Structures are given as structure tokens and as C-alpha cells.
């Protein structure tokens, strides 16, 4: 099954941080990736995200404005299982 790609828009990329807005169409995904930096996610919408991880699938319920931190090395594919667009801002700390 082919999923549509999530759309990244880099807002800031300097010596300190990289800030990217991610827009997920219904069913959209990032594709498998490994985070090379610590990062903070700031959801802009409410809803679930499906995470495909090396240990299996996990569904995470996100709330607009409620940020969370993850350390370098996280590996996953992020999928929007909803029928509406999902948006978050990712802040990578260099």
C-alpha cells in the first residue's frame, strides 16, 4: 500500500536549531527515518499518530500545544491514520 508523503516545510535552519512544520494529509507518512538530533514536537492539531517502530506499532494521541521531547536515535515511520490533516512543528536541537 502506498501512502501519500507528509510535507515538510523548513522554517528555520541555523547553527542552533532546525524548525520544520510537518503537514500530514489523511493517511500520510514521513517514511522510515532515524533522528540524528534531540528534538521537540509541538502539535498544532489534535489527534492520533501511528508510529511504526522497530518494536512494533504504537498509537500516540497528540493534543494541540502540548509539546514532547525525544532523544537522538529515535527510529520510526510516522503515519496519520485519520481522515483529516494533521500538523506539527518539529524543533531539532543541534
Tab-separated table of C-alpha atoms in Angstrom:
chain	number	residue	atom	x	y	z
A	1	UNK	CA	0.000	0.000	0.000
A	2	UNK	CA	1.409	3.374	-0.987
A	3	UNK	CA	0.742	6.262	1.362
A	4	UNK	CA	0.968	9.953	0.476
A	5	UNK	CA	4.061	11.725	1.774
A	6	UNK	CA	3.936	14.127	4.695
A	7	UNK	CA	5.008	17.603	3.602
A	8	UNK	CA	7.924	19.216	5.485
A	9	UNK	CA	8.473	22.980	5.381
A	10	UNK	CA	11.720	24.134	6.988
A	11	UNK	CA	11.069	27.420	8.793
A	12	UNK	CA	14.450	27.917	10.495
A	13	UNK	CA	17.788	26.180	9.954
A	14	UNK	CA	20.758	27.772	11.716
A	15	UNK	CA	23.710	26.751	13.906
A	16	UNK	CA	21.443	26.089	16.906
A	17	UNK	CA	18.118	24.623	15.706
A	18	UNK	CA	16.198	23.318	12.738
A	19	UNK	CA	12.447	24.019	12.846
A	20	UNK	CA	10.216	22.133	10.438
A	21	UNK	CA	6.444	22.237	10.024
A	22	UNK	CA	5.108	18.808	9.050
A	23	UNK	CA	1.719	18.519	7.318
A	24	UNK	CA	0.238	15.059	7.033
A	25	UNK	CA	-2.621	14.511	4.607
A	26	UNK	CA	-5.051	11.754	5.597
A	27	UNK	CA	-3.042	8.533	5.563
A	28	UNK	CA	0.213	10.477	5.031
A	29	UNK	CA	3.586	9.277	6.297
A	30	UNK	CA	7.141	10.504	6.822
A	31	UNK	CA	8.791	7.270	5.750
A	32	UNK	CA	11.268	5.403	7.938
A	33	UNK	CA	13.926	7.643	9.441
A	34	UNK	CA	16.353	7.884	12.359
A	35	UNK	CA	16.641	11.149	14.265
A	36	UNK	CA	20.193	12.464	14.320
A	37	UNK	CA	19.419	15.165	16.889
A	38	UNK	CA	17.386	15.613	20.067
A	39	UNK	CA	14.019	17.108	19.165
A	40	UNK	CA	10.796	18.627	20.454
A	41	UNK	CA	7.431	18.191	18.735
A	42	UNK	CA	4.724	20.843	19.128
A	43	UNK	CA	1.376	19.530	17.813
A	44	UNK	CA	-0.751	22.108	16.035
A	45	UNK	CA	-3.823	19.868	15.796
A	46	UNK	CA	-5.421	17.176	17.963
A	47	UNK	CA	-5.488	13.540	17.015
A	48	UNK	CA	-3.675	10.237	16.818
A	49	UNK	CA	-0.441	9.436	15.044
A	50	UNK	CA	0.561	5.865	14.260
A	51	UNK	CA	4.245	5.141	14.819
A	52	UNK	CA	5.830	2.167	13.123
A	53	UNK	CA	8.893	1.358	15.241
A	54	UNK	CA	11.470	-1.442	15.276
A	55	UNK	CA	9.495	-2.863	18.232
A	56	UNK	CA	6.090	-2.708	16.507
A	57	UNK	CA	3.278	-0.213	16.053
A	58	UNK	CA	2.312	2.375	18.659
A	59	UNK	CA	-0.541	4.879	18.501
A	60	UNK	CA	0.073	8.206	20.202
A	61	UNK	CA	-2.729	10.679	20.950
A	62	UNK	CA	-1.462	14.247	20.498
A	63	UNK	CA	-3.028	17.466	21.754
A	64	UNK	CA	-2.517	20.861	20.122
A	65	UNK	CA	0.038	22.899	22.060
A	66	UNK	CA	1.187	20.020	24.293
A	67	UNK	CA	4.856	19.533	23.406
A	68	UNK	CA	7.051	16.496	23.955
A	69	UNK	CA	10.792	15.744	23.762
A	70	UNK	CA	12.574	12.754	22.222
A	71	UNK	CA	16.309	11.943	22.270
A	72	UNK	CA	18.671	11.413	19.365
A	73	UNK	CA	18.423	7.941	17.829
A	74	UNK	CA	14.645	7.505	17.694
A	75	UNK	CA	13.800	5.459	14.598
A	76	UNK	CA	10.292	5.262	13.173
A	77	UNK	CA	7.790	5.940	10.408
A	78	UNK	CA	5.123	8.470	11.451
A	79	UNK	CA	1.670	7.974	9.905
A	80	UNK	CA	-1.545	9.995	10.123
A	81	UNK	CA	-4.287	7.336	10.449
A	82	UNK	CA	-7.055	9.982	10.455
A	83	UNK	CA	-9.293	11.213	7.672
A	84	UNK	CA	-8.275	14.829	8.322
A	85	UNK	CA	-4.958	16.667	8.018
A	86	UNK	CA	-2.557	16.539	10.967
A	87	UNK	CA	0.097	19.230	11.598
A	88	UNK	CA	3.015	19.513	13.997
A	89	UNK	CA	6.165	21.590	14.330
A	90	UNK	CA	9.414	19.716	14.960
A	91	UNK	CA	12.318	21.562	16.615
A	92	UNK	CA	15.637	19.744	16.250
A	93	UNK	CA	18.381	20.847	18.655
A	94	UNK	CA	21.845	20.956	17.089
